[in-house]
mmCIF file of C-alpha atoms in Angstrom:
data_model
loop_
_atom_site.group_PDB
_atom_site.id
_atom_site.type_symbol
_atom_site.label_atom_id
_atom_site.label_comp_id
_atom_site.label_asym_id
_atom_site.label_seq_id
_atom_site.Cartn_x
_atom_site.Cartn_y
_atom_site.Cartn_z
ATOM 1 C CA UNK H 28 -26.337 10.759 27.373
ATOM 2 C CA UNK H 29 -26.173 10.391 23.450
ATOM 3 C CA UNK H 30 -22.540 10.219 22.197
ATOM 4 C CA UNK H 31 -20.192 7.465 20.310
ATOM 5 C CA UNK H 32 -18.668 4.179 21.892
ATOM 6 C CA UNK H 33 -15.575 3.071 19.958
ATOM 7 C CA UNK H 34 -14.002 0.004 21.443
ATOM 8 C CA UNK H 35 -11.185 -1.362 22.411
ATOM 9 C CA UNK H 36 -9.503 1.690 23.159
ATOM 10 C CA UNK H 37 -6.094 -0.075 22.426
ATOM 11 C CA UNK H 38 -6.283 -2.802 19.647
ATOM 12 C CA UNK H 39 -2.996 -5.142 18.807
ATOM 13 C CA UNK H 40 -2.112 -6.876 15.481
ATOM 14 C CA UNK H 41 -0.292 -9.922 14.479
ATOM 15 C CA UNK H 42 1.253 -9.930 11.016
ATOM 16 C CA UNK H 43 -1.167 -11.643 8.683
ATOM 17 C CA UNK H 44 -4.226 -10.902 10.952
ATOM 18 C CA UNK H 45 -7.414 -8.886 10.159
ATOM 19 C CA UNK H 46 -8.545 -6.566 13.150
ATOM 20 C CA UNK H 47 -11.895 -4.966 13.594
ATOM 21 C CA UNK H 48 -12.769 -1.863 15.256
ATOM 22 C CA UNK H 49 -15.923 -1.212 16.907
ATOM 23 C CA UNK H 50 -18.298 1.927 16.261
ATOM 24 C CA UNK H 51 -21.697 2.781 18.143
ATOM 25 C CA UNK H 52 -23.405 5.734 18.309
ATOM 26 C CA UNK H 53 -26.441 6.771 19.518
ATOM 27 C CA UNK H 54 -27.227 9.904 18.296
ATOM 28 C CA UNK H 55 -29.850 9.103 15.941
ATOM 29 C CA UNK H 56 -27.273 10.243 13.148
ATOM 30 C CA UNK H 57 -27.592 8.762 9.652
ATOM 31 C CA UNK H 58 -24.222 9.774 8.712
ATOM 32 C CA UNK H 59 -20.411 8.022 9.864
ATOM 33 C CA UNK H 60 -16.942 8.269 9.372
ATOM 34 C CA UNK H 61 -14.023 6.617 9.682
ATOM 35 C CA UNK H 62 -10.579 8.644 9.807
ATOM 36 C CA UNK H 63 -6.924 7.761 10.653
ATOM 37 C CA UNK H 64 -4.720 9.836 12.306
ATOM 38 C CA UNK H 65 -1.140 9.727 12.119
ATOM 39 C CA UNK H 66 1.499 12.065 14.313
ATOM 40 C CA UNK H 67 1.601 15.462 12.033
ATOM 41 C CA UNK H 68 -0.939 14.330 9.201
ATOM 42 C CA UNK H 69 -4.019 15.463 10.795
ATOM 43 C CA UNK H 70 -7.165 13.625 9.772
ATOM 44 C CA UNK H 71 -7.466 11.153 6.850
ATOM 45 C CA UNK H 72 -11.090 9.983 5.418
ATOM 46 C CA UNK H 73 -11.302 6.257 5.655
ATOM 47 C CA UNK H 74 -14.459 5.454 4.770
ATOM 48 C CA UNK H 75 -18.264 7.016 5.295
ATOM 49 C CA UNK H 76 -21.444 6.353 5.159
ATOM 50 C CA UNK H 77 -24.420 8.407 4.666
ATOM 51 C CA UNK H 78 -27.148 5.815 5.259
ATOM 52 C CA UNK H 79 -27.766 1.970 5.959
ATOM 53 C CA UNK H 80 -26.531 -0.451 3.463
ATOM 54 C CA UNK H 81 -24.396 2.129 1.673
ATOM 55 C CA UNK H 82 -21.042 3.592 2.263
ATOM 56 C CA UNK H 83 -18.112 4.836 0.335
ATOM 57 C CA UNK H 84 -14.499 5.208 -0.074
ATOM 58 C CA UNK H 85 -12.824 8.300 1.453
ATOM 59 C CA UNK H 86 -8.955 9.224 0.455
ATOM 60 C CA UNK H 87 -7.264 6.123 1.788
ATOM 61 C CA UNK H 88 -9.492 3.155 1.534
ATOM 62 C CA UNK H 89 -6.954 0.499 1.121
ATOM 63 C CA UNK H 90 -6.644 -1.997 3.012
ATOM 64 C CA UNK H 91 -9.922 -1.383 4.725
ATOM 65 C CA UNK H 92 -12.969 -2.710 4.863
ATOM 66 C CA UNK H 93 -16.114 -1.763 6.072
ATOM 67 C CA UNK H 94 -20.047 -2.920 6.794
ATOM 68 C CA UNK H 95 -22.986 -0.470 7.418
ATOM 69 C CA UNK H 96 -26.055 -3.156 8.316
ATOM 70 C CA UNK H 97 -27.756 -1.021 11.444
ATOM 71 C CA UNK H 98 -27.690 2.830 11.783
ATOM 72 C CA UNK H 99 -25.996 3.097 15.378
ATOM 73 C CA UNK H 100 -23.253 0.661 13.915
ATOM 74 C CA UNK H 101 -20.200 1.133 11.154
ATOM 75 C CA UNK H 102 -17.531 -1.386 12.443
ATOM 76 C CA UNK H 103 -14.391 -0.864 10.442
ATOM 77 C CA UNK H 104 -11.730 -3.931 9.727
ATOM 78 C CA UNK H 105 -8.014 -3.621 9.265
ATOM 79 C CA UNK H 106 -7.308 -5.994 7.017
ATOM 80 C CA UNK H 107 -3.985 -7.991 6.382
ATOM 81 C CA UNK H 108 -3.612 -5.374 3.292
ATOM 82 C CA UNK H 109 -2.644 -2.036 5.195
ATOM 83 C CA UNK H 110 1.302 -3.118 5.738
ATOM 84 C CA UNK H 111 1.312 0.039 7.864
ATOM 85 C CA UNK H 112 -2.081 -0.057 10.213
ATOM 86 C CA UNK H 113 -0.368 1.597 13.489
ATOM 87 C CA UNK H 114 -1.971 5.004 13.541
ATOM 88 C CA UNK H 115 -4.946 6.417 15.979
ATOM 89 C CA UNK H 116 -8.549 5.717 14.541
ATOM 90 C CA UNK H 117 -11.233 8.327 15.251
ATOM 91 C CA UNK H 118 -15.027 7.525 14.471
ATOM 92 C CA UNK H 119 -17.310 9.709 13.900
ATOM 93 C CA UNK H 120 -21.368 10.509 13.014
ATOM 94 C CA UNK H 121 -23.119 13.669 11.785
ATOM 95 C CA UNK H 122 -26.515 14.231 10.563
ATOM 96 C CA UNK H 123 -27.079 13.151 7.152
ATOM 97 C CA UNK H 124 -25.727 15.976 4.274
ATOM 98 C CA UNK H 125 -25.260 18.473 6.678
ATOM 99 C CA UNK H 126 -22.656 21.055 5.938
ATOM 100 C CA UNK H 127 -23.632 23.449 8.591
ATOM 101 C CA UNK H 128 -24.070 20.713 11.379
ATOM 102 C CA UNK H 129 -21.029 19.327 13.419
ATOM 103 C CA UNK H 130 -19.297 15.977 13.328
ATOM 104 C CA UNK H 131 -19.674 14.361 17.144
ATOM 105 C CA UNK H 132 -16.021 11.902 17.358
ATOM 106 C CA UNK H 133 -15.575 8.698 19.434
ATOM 107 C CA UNK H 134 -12.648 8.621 22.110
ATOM 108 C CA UNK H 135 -10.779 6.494 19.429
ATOM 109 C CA UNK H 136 -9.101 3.334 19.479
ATOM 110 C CA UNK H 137 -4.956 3.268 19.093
ATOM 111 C CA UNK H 138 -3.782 0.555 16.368
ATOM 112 C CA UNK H 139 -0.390 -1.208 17.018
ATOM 113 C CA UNK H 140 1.757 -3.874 15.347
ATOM 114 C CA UNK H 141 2.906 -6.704 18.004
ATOM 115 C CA UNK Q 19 -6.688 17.879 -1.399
ATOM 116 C CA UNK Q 20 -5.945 19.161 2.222
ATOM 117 C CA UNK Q 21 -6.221 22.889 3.404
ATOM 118 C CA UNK Q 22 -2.954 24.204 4.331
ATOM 119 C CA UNK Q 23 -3.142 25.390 8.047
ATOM 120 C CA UNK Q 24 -0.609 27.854 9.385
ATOM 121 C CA UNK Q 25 1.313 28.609 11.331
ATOM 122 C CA UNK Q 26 2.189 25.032 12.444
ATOM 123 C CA UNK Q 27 2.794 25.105 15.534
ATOM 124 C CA UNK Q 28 2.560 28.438 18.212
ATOM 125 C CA UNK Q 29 3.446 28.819 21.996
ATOM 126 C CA UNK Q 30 1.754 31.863 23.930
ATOM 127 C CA UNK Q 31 1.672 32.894 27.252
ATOM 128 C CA UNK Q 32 -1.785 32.973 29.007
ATOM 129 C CA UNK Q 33 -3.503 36.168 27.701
ATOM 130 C CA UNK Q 34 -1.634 36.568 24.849
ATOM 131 C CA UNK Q 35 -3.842 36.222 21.259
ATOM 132 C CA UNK Q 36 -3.266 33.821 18.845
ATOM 133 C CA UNK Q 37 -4.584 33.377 14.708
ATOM 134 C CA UNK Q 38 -4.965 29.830 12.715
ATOM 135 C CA UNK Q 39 -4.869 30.251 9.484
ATOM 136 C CA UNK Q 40 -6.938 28.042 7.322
ATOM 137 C CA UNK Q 41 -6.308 27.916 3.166
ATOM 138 C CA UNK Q 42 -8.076 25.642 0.481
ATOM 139 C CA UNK Q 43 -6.679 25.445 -3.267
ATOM 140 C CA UNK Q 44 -10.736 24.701 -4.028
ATOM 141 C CA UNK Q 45 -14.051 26.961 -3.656
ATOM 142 C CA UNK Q 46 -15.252 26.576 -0.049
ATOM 143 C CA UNK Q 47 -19.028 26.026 0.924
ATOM 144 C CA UNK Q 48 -18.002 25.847 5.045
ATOM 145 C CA UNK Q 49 -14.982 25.126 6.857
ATOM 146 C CA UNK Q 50 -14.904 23.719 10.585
ATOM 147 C CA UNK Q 51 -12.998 24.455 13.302
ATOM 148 C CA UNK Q 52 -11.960 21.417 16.217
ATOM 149 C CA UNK Q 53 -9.869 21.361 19.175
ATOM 150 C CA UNK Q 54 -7.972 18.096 19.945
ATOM 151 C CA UNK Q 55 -6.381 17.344 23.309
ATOM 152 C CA UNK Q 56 -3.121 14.462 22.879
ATOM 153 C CA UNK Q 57 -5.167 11.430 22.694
ATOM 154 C CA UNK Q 58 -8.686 12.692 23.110
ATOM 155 C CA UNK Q 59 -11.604 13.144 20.590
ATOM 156 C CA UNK Q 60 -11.514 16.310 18.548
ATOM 157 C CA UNK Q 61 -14.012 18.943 20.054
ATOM 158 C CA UNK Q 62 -16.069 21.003 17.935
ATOM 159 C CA UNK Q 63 -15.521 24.507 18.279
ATOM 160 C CA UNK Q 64 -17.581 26.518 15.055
ATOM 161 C CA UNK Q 65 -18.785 26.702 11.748
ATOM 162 C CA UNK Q 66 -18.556 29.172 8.937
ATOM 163 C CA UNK Q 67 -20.666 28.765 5.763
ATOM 164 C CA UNK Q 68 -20.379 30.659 2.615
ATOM 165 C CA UNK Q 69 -22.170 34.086 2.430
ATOM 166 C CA UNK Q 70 -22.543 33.720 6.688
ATOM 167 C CA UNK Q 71 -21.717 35.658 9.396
ATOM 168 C CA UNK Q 72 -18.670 35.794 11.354
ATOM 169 C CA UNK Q 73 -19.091 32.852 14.355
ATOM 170 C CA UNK Q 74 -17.771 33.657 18.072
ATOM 171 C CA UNK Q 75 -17.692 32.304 21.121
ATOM 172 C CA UNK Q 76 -16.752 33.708 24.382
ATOM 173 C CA UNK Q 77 -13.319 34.449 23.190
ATOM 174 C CA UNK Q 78 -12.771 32.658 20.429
ATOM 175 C CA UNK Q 79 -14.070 33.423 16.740
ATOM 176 C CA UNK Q 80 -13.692 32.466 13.175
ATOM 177 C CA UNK Q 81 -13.916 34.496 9.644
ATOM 178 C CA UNK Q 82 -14.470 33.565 6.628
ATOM 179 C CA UNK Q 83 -12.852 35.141 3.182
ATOM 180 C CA UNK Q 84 -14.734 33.356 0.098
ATOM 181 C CA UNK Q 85 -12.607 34.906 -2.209
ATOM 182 C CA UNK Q 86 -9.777 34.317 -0.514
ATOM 183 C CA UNK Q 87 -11.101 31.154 0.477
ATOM 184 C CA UNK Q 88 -9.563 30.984 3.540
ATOM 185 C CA UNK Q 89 -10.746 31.075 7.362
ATOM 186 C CA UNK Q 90 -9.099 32.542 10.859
ATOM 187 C CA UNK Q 91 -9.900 31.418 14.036
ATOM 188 C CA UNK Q 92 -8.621 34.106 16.529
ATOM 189 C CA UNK Q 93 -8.164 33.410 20.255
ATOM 190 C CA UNK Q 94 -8.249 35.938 22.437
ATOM 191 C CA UNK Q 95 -6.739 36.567 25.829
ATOM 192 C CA UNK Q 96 -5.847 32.912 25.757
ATOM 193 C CA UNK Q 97 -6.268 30.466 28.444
ATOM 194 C CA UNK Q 98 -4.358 27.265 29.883
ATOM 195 C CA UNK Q 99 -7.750 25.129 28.572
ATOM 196 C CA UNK Q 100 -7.021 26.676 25.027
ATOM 197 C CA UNK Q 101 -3.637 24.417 24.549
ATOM 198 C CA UNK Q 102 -4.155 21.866 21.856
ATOM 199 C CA UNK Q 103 -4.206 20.868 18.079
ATOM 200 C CA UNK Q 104 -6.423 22.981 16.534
ATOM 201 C CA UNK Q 105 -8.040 21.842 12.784
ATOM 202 C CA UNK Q 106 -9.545 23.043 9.968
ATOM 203 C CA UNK Q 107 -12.072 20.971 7.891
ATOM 204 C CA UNK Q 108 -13.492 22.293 4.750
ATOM 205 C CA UNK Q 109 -16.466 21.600 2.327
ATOM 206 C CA UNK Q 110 -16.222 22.148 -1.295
ATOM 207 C CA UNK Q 111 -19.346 20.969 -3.297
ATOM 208 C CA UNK Q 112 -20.374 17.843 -4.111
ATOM 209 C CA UNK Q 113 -22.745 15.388 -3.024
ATOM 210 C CA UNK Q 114 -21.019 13.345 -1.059
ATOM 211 C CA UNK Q 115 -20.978 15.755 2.169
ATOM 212 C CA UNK Q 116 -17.257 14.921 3.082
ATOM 213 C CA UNK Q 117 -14.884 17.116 5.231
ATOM 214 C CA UNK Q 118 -11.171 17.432 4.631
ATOM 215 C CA UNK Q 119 -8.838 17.789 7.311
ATOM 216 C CA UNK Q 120 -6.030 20.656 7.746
ATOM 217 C CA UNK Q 121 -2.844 18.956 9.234
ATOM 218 C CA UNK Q 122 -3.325 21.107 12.592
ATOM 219 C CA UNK Q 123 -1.640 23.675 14.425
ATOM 220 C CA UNK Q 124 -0.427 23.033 17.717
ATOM 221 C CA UNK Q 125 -1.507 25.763 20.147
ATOM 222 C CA UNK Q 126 0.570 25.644 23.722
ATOM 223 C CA UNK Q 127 -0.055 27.938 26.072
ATOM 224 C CA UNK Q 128 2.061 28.134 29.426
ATOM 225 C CA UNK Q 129 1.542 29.864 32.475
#
């Protein structure tokens, strides 16, 4: 069945240490996402990408990194940078500037701080 | 800027109905409605786009009011399945093809 992997499902941090998040999909979608989710704020754009080799900021990009080299893959990194990186990350993929086509979402993976 | 959802949070009993309300500050092109279980992947539930029809399914539906620009998704006769946070995600132009996220409603339903 075609859907998104997003692994580990629970990720811990050391002060001072970059973490990265894994994203698969296999959907044949051009288009990816990365959002944060924090108790009572909903969704928040991370990053997304549209197509290979290109990707942009979304609303809260710092701190972040990411890399878009293959289409099934948009791995994100939490970087030393985001003091505050304990939230629940969602990916997700959609087909490529569609506005009347869905966004398919990964099971997540839950940031904390050891 | 994020659509204001209301209300924020609403408790029914099963087979009572229930309306999200969905408001942008910004022209909307479509908005999309997902279902979120504590801890799970948000579910996709419908889309309206500008100038379209009204969406349903079983008993849940959605409107859209483009000069309002606002949407309602109405639940009907709700069920024990239909607890969750419910969001909104709108589209307002641009190239760039992004959604932005209500803050959710909370839907319980009990027994």
């Amino acid at each position: 069945d075609g859907g998104i992997t997003q692994s580990p499902k629970y990720l811990f941090r050391k002060e001072g240490q970059n973490v990265t998040l894994s994203c698969e999909q296999n959907l044949n979608h051009d288009a990816m996402y990365w959002y944060r989710q924090d108790p009572g704020q909903g969704l928040r754009l991370i990053y997304y990408s549209q197509i290979v080799n290109d990707f942009q900021k979304g609303d809260i990009a710092e701190g972040y990194s990411v890399s878009r080299e293959k289409k099934e893959s948009f791995p994100l990194t939490v970087t030393s940078a985001q003091k505050n990186p304990t939230a629940f990350y969602l990916c997700a993929s959609s087909i490529r500037e569609a506005i009347n086509q869905p966004q398919h979402f990964g099971d997540g993976t839950r940031l904390s701080i050891l | 800027q994020q659509p204001v959802q209301s209300p924020q949070a609403v408790i029914l009993r099963e087979g009572e109905d229930a309306v999200i309300n969905c408001s942008s500050s910004k022209a909307l092109y479509s908005v999309h409605w997902y279902r979120q279980k504590h801890g799970e992947a948000p579910i996709f539930l419908m889309i309206l786009l500008k100038g379209g029809e009204q969406k349903g399914h079983d008993k849940i539906s959605a409107s859209f009011n483009e000069k309002k620009q606002q949407s309602s998704l109405y639940l009907t006769a709700s069920q024990l399945s239909y607890s969750g946070t419910y969001f909104c995600g709108t589209y307002s132009g641009g190239s760039n093809y992004k959604l932005t996220f209500g803050k959710g409603t909370l839907l319980t339903v009990n027994p």
